[in-house]
GROMACS .gro file of C-alpha atoms in nm:
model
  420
    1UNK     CA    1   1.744  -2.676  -0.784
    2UNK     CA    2   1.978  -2.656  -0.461
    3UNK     CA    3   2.064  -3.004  -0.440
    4UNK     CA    4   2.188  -3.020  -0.798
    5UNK     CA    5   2.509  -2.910  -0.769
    6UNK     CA    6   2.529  -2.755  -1.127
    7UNK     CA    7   2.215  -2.620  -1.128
    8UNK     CA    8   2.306  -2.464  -0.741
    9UNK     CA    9   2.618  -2.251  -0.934
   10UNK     CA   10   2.368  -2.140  -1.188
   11UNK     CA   11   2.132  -2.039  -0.963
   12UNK     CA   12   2.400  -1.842  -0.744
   13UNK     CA   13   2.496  -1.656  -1.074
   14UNK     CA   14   2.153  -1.534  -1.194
   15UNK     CA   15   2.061  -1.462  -0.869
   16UNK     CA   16   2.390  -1.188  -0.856
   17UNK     CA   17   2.303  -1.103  -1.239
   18UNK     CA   18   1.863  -1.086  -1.156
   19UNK     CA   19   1.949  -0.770  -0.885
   20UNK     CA   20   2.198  -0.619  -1.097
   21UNK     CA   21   1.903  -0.634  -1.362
   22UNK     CA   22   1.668  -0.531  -1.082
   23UNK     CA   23   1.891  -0.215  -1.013
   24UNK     CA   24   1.886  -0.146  -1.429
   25UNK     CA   25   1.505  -0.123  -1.484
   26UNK     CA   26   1.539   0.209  -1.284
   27UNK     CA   27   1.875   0.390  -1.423
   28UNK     CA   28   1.786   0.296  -1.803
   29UNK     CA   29   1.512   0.510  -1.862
   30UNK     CA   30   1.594   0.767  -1.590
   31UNK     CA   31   2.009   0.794  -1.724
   32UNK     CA   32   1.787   0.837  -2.108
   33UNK     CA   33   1.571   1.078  -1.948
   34UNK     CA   34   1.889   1.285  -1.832
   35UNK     CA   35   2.067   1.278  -2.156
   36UNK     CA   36   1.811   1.310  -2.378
   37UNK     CA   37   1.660   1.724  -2.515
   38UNK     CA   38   1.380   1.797  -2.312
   39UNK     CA   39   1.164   1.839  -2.632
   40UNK     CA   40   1.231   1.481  -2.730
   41UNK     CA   41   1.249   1.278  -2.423
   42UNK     CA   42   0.959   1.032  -2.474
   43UNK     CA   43   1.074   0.916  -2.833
   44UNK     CA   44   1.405   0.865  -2.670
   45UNK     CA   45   1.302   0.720  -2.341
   46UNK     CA   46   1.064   0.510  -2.627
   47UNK     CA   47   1.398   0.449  -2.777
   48UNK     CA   48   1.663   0.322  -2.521
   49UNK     CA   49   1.387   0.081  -2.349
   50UNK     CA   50   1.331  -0.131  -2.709
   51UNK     CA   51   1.708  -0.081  -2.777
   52UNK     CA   52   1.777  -0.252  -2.422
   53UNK     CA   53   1.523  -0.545  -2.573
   54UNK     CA   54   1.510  -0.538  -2.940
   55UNK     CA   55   1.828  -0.618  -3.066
   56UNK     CA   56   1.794  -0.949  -2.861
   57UNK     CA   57   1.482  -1.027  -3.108
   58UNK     CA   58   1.737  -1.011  -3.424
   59UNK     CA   59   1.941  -1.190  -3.285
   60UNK     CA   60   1.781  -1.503  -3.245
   61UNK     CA   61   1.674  -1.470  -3.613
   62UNK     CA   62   2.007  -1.414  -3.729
   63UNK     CA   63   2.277  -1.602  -3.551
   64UNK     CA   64   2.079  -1.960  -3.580
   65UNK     CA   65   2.346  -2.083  -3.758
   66UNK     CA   66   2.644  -2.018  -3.567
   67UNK     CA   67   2.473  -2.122  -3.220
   68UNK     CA   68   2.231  -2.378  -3.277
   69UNK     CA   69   2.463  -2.629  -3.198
   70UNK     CA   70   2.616  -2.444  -2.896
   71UNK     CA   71   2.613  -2.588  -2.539
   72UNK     CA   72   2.336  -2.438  -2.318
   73UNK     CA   73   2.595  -2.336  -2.140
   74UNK     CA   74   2.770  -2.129  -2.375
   75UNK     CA   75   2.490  -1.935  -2.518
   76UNK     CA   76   2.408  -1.824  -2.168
   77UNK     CA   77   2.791  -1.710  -2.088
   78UNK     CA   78   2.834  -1.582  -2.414
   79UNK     CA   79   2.509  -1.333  -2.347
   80UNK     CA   80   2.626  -1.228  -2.028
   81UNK     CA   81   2.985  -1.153  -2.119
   82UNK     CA   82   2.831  -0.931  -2.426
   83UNK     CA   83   2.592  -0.768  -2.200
   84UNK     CA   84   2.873  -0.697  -1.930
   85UNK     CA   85   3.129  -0.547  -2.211
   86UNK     CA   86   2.855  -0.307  -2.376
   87UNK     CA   87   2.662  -0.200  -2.017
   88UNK     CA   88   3.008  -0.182  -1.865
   89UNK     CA   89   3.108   0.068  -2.168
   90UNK     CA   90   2.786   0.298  -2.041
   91UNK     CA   91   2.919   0.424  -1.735
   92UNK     CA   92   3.312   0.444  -1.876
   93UNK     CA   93   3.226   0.717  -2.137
   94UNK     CA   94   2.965   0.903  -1.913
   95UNK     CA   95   3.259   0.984  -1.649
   96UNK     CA   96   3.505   1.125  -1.933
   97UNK     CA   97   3.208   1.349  -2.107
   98UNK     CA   98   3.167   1.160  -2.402
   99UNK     CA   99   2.851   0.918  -2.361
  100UNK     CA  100   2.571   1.075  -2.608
  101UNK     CA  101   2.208   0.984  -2.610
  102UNK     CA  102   2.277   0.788  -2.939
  103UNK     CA  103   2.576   0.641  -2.854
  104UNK     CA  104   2.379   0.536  -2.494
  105UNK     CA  105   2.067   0.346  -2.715
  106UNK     CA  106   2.348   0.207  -2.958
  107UNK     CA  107   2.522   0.077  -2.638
  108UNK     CA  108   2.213  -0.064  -2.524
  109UNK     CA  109   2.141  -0.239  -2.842
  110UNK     CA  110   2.483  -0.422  -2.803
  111UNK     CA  111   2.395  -0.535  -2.508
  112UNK     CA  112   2.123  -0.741  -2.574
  113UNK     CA  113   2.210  -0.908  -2.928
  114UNK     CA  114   2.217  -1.265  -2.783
  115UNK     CA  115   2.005  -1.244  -2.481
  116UNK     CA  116   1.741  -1.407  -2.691
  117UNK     CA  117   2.006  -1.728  -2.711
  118UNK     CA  118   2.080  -1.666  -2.372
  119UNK     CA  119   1.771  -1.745  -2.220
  120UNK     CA  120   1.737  -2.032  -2.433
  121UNK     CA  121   2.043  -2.152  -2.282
  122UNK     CA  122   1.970  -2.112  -1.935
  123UNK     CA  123   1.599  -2.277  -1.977
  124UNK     CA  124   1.742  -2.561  -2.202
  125UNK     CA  125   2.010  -2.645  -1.939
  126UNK     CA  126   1.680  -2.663  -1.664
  127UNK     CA  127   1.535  -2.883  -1.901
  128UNK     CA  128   1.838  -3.143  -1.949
  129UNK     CA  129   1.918  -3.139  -1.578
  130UNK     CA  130   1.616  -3.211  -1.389
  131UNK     CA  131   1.318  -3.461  -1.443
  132UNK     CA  132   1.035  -3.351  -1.633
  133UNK     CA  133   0.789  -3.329  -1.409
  134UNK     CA  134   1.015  -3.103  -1.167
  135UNK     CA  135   1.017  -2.856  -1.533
  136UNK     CA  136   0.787  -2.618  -1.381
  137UNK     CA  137   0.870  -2.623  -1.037
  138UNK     CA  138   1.291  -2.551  -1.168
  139UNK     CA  139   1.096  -2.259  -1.399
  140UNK     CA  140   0.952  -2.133  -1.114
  141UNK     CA  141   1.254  -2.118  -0.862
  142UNK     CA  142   1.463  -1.956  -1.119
  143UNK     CA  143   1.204  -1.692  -1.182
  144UNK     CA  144   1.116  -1.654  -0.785
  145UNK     CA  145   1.529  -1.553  -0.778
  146UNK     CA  146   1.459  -1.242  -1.074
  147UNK     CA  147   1.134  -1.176  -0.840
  148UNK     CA  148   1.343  -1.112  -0.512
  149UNK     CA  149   1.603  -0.918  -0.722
  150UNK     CA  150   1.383  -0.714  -0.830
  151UNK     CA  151   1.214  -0.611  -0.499
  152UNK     CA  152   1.592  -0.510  -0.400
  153UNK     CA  153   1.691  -0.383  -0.710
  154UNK     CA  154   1.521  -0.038  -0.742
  155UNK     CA  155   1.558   0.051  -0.391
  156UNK     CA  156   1.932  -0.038  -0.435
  157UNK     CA  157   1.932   0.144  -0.805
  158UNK     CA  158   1.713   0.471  -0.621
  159UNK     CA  159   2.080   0.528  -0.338
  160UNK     CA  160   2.267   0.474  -0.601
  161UNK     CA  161   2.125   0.698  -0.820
  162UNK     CA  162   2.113   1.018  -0.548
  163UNK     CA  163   2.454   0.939  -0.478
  164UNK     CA  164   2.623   0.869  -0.801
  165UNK     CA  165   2.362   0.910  -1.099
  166UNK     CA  166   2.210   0.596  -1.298
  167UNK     CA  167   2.530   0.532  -1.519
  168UNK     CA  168   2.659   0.410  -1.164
  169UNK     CA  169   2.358   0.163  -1.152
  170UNK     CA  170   2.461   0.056  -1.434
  171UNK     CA  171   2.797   0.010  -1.368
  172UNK     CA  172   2.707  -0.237  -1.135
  173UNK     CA  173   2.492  -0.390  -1.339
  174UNK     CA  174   2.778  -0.472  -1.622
  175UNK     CA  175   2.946  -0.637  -1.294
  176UNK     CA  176   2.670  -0.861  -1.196
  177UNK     CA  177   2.671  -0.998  -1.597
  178UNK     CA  178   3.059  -1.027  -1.545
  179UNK     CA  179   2.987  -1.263  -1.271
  180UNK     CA  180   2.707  -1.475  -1.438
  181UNK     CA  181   2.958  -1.483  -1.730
  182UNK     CA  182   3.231  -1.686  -1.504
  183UNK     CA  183   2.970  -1.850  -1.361
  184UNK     CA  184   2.863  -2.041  -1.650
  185UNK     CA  185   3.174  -2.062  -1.896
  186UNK     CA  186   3.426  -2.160  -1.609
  187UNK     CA  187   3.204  -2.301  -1.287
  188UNK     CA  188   2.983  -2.555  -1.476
  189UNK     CA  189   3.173  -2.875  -1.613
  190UNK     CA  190   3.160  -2.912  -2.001
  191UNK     CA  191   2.998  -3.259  -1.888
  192UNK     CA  192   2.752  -3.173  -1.693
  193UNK     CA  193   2.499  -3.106  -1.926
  194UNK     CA  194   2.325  -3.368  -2.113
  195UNK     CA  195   2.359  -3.352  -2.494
  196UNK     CA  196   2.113  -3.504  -2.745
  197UNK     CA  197   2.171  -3.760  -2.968
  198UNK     CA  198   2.031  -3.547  -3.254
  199UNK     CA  199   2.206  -3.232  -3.322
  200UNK     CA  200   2.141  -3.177  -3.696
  201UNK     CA  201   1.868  -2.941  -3.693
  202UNK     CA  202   1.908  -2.638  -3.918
  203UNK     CA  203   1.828  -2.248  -3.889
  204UNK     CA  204   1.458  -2.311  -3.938
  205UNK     CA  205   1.375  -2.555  -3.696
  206UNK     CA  206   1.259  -2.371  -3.400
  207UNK     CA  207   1.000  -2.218  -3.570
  208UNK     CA  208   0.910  -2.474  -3.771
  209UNK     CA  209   0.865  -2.705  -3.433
  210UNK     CA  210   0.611  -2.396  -3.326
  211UNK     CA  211   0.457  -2.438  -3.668
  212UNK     CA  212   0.333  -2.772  -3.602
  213UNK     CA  213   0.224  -2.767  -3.255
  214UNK     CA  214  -0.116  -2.578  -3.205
  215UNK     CA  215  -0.110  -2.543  -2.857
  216UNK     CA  216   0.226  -2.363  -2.921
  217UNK     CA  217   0.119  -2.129  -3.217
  218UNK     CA  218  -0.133  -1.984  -3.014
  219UNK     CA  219   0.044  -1.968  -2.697
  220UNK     CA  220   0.307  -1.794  -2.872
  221UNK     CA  221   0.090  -1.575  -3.093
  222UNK     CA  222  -0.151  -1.440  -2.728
  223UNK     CA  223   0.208  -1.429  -2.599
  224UNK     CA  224   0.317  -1.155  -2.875
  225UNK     CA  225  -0.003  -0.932  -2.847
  226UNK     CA  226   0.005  -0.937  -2.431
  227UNK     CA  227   0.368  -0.826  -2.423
  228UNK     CA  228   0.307  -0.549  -2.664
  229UNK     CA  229   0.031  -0.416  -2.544
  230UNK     CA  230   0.270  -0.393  -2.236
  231UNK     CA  231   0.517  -0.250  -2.396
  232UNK     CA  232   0.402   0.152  -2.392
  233UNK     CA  233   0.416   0.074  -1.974
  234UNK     CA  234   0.829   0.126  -1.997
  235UNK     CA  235   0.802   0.469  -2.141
  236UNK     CA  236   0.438   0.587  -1.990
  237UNK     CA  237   0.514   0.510  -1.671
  238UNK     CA  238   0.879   0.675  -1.592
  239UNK     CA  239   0.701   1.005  -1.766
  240UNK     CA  240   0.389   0.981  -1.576
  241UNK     CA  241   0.627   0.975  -1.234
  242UNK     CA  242   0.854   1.227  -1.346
  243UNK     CA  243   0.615   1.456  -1.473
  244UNK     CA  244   0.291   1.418  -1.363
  245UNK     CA  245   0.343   1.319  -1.043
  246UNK     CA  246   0.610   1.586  -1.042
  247UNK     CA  247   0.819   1.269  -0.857
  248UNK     CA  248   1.159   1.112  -0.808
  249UNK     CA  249   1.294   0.844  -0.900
  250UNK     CA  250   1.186   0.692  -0.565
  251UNK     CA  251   0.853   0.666  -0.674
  252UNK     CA  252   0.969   0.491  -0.990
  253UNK     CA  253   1.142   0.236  -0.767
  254UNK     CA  254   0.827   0.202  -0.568
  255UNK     CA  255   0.580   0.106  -0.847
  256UNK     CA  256   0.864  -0.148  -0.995
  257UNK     CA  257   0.953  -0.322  -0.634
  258UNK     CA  258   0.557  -0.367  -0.547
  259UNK     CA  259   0.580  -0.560  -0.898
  260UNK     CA  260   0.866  -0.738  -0.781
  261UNK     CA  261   0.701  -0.862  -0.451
  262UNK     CA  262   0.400  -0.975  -0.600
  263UNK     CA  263   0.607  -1.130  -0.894
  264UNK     CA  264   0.773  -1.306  -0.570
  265UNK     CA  265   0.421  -1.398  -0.454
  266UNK     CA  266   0.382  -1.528  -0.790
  267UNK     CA  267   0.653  -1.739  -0.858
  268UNK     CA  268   0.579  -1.921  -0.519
  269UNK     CA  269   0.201  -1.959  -0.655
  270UNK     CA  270   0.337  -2.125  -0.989
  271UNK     CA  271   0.461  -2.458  -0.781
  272UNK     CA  272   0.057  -2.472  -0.728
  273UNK     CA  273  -0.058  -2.492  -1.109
  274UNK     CA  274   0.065  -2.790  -1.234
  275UNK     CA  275  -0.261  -2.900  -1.307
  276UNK     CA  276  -0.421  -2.647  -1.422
  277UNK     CA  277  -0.537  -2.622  -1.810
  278UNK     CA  278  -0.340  -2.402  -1.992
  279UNK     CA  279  -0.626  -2.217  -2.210
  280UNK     CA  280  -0.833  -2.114  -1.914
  281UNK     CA  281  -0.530  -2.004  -1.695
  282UNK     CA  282  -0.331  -1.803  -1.941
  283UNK     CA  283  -0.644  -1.638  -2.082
  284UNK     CA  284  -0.773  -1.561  -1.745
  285UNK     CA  285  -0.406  -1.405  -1.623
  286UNK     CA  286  -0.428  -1.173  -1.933
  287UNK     CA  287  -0.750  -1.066  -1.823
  288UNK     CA  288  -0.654  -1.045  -1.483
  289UNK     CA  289  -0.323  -0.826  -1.543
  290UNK     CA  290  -0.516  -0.578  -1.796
  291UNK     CA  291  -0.768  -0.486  -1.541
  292UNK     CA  292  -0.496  -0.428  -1.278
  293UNK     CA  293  -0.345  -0.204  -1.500
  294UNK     CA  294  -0.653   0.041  -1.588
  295UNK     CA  295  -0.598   0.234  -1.225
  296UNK     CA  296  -0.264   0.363  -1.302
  297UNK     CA  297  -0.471   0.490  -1.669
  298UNK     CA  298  -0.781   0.634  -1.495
  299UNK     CA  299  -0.564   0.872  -1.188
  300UNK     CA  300  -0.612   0.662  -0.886
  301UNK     CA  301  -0.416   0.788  -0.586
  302UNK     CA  302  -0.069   0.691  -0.653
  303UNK     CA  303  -0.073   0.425  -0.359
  304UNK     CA  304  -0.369   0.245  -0.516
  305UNK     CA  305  -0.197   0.254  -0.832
  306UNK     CA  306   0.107   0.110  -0.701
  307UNK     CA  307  -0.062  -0.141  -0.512
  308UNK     CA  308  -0.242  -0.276  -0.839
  309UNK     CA  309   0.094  -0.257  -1.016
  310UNK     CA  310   0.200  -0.496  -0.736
  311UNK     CA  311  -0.105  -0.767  -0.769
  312UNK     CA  312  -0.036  -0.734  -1.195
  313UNK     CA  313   0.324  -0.835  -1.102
  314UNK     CA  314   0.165  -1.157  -0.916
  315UNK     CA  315   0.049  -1.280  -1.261
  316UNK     CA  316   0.368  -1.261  -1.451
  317UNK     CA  317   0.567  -1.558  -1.296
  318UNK     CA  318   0.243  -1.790  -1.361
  319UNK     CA  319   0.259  -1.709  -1.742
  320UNK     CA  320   0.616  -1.695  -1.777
  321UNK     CA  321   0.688  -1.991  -1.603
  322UNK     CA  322   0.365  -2.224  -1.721
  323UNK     CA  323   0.489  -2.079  -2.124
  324UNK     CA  324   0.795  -2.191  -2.091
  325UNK     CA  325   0.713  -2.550  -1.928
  326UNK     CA  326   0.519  -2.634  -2.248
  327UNK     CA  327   0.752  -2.558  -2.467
  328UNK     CA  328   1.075  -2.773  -2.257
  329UNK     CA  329   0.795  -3.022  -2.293
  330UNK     CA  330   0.662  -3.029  -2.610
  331UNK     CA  331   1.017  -2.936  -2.806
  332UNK     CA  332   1.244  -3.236  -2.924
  333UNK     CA  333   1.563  -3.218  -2.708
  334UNK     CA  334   1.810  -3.161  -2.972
  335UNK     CA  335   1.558  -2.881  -3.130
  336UNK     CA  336   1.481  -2.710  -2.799
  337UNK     CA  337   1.736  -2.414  -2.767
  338UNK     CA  338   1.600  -2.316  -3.098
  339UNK     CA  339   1.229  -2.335  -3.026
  340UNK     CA  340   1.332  -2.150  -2.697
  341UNK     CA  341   1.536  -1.863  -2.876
  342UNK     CA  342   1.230  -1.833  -3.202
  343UNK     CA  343   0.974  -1.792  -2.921
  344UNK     CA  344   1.202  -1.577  -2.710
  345UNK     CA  345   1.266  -1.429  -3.045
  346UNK     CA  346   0.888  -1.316  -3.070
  347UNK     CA  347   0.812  -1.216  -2.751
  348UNK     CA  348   1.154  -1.001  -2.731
  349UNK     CA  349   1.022  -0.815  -3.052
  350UNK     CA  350   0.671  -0.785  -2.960
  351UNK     CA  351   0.762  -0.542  -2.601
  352UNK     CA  352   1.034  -0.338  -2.775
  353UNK     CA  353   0.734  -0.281  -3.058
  354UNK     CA  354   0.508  -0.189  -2.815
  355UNK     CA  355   0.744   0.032  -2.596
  356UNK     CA  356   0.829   0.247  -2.951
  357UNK     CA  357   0.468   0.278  -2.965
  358UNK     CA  358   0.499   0.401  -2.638
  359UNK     CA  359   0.624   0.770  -2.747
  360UNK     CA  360   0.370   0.870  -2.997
  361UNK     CA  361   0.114   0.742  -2.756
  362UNK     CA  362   0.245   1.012  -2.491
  363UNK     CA  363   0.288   1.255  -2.730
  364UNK     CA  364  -0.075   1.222  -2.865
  365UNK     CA  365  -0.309   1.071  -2.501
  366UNK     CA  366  -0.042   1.167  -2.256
  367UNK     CA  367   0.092   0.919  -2.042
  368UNK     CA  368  -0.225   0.866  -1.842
  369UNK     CA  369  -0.407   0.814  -2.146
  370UNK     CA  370  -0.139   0.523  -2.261
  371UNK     CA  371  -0.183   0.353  -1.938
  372UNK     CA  372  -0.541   0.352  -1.999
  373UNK     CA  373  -0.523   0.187  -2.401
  374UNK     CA  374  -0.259  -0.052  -2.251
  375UNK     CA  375  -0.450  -0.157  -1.965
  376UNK     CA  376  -0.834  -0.189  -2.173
  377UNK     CA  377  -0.611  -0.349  -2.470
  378UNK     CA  378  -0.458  -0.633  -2.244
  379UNK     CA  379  -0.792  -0.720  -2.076
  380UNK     CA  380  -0.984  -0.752  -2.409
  381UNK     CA  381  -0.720  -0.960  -2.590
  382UNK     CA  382  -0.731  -1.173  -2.283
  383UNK     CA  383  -1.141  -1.164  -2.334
  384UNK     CA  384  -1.127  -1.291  -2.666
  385UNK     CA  385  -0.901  -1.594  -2.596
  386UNK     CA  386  -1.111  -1.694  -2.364
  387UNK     CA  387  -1.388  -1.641  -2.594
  388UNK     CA  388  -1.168  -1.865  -2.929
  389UNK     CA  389  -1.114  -2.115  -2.634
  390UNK     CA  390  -1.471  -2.145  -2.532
  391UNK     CA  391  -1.608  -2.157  -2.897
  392UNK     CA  392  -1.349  -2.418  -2.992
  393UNK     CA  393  -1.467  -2.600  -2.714
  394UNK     CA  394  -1.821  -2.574  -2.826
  395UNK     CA  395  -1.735  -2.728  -3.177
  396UNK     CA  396  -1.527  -3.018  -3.019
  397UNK     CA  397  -1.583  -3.363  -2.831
  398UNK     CA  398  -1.588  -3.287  -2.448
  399UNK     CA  399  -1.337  -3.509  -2.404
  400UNK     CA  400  -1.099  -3.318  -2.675
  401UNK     CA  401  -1.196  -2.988  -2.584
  402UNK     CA  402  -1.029  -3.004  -2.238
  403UNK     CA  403  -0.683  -3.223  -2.402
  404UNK     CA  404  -0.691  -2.939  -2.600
  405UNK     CA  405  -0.600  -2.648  -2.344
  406UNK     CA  406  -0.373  -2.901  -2.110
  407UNK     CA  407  -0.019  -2.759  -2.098
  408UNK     CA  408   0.132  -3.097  -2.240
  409UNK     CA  409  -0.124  -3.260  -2.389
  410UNK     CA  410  -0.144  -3.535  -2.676
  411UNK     CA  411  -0.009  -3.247  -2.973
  412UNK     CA  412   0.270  -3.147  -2.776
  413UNK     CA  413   0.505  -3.281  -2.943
  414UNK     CA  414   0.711  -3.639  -2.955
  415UNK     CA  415   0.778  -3.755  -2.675
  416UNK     CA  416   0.550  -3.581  -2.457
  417UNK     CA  417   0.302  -3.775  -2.256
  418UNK     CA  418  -0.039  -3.640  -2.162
  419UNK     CA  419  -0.087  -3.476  -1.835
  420UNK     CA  420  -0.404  -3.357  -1.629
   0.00000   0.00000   0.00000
């Protein structure tokens, strides 16, 4: 990744972009927390974390045909110039008096229309650039960088926020996208990208593509359940600081940078997997994360809880990073932004969904008692994939049992040679 020269300037821009991100995860639900009536705050704490994600979801859906032929390049800059504009808006109308809880969510929901595409862009561009069999390894440097950032990030977000509120933090934030912007629509030659050959794929194809490639459908579909069930975390956990804990937003920052350094752990970890089957290890990180989760649900001391937060967060980069490898592999060139933006598309939806969830779940269990269902939820849908793995497995050839879970394997797609 360093000794491409492109892929160097992309990295320097996400890396600026990850910490402003980093810094956000704090002053989004703490600024919604401010501005929102007491009575209400968990529907609209609920509200301005699936706003931040959700809109990114209909995007994907919608804009197919006015970006599916877009350079990688493009749909990346594009996102972050949006995403500066609308986050950069944030902190503007808080210092005259005028910034509103709903006009704060609706802000956030403009911010994240084509972060979907975005993505896409950025992951495409990895895949064009560098060999395939450095795919994961480039995955896994790229998320290492969003890792680091957000170790610094709340720490950074927490001074900013005694000293100048969270619509500062997010002031900064808006710059950081301002930069990756530049980075990517003026740094990076139109050339130095790869193109396919095949560029006449229409709305439909991503998901079609998923359609037909098993390993994909159910990667995608465990994908969409996980993140949901993850989703009530984003409002349980600010409320459970704030007020059960009766804490700052220090604490906050705390639980959210041990994630961050075991996300770092992670990411260096993912280098290591290459050969592992995909089945087994993405079943057994679901299970893995879920029970990490159930201390903060059953009132462990806050610095076991925190410390668990931090060994979930050493899971994350392994699935996120081992997901997206399959699909750069198994996805025709020319159809893989929009593969990359359906299934970004799904997941996007599925933690907004979940977070929404979030608020009725605090209003009804508290925000203990969502920690808990979150936590039990994860682990068991990780359980039974293991348990649809090990029964297909049963009811198939040895030999096509274990093709069967490999992250490339012989249905992956044209093109795609099998690997161990």
């Amino acid at each position: 990744m360093i000794s491409h020269t492109t892929l160097r300037r992309v990295l320097s821009g996400c890396a600026v972009s990850s910490l402003g991100d980093g810094m956000a995860v704090v002053a989004v639900s703490w600024l919604a927390i401010e501005l929102a009536p007491a009575a209400d705050r968990g529907v609209w704490v609920a509200l301005a974390a699936a706003a931040y994600t959700l809109s990114g979801a209909v995007g994907a859906l919608l804009l197919g045909r006015f970006l599916r032929h877009r350079r990688p390049t493009q749909l990346a800059g594009w996102d972050a110039a949006l995403r500066a504009g609308a986050l950069g808006t944030i902190p503007v109308l808080h210092a005259f008096g005028a910034l509103r809880i709903e006009g704060y969510v609706a802000l956030l929901a403009v911010s994240s229309v084509l972060h979907a595409w975005g993505q896409a862009g950025v992951y495409t561009l990895i895949a064009r650039v560098l060999p395939e069999r450095d795919h994961l390894a480039g995955n896994a440097v790229l998320s290492g960088v969003g890792s680091i950032a957000t170790v610094a990030g709340p720490p950074l977000a927490t001074l900013l926020i005694v000293f100048g509120g969270p619509a500062t933090v997010l002031a900064v934030d808006a710059t950081t996208f301002l930069f990756l912007a530049v980075t990517f629509l003026v740094a990076v030659p139109k050339d130095a990208v790869p193109e396919p050959e095949d560029d006449t794929a229409s709305r439909t194809a991503g998901f079609a593509v998923i359609r037909r490639i098993p390993a994909l459908s159910g990667l995608l579909a465990l994908s969409f359940v996980f993140f949901f069930l993850f989703g009530p975390v984003y409002v349980a956990l600010p409320l459970h600081v704030s007020d059960d804990l009766g804490a700052s937003a220090g604490v906050l920052a705390a639980f959210y940078t041990a994630f961050g350094i075991g996300a770092v752990l992670g990411s260096v970890l993912t280098g290591f997997l290459s050969r592992w089957q995909l089945g087994p290890t993405t079943a057994g990180i679901v299970i893995g994360f879920g029970a990490l989760m159930l201390p903060l649900g059953l009132g462990a001391p806050t610095a076991v809880s925190v410390v668990c937060f931090g060994m979930a967060g050493l899971l994350w980069p392994p699935y996120s990073s081992l997901s997206t490898t399959l699909f750069q592999r198994s996805a025709p060139s020319a159809l893989l932004p929009q593969a990359l933006a359906a299934s970004s598309a799904v997941r996007v939806l599925s933690v907004p969904l979940g977070t929404a969830l979030g608020g009725p779940l605090v209003a009804g269990l508290g925000a203990v008692g969502a920690l808990r269902l979150s936590g039990v939820g994860i682990a068991v849908v990780g359980m039974l994939a293991a348990a649809a793995l090990t029964l297909r497995a049963s009811r198939t050839h040895p030999e096509s049992a274990a093709g069967a879970t490999e992250p490339a394997g012989a249905d992956a797609g044209a093109g795609a040679e099998a690997r161990p």
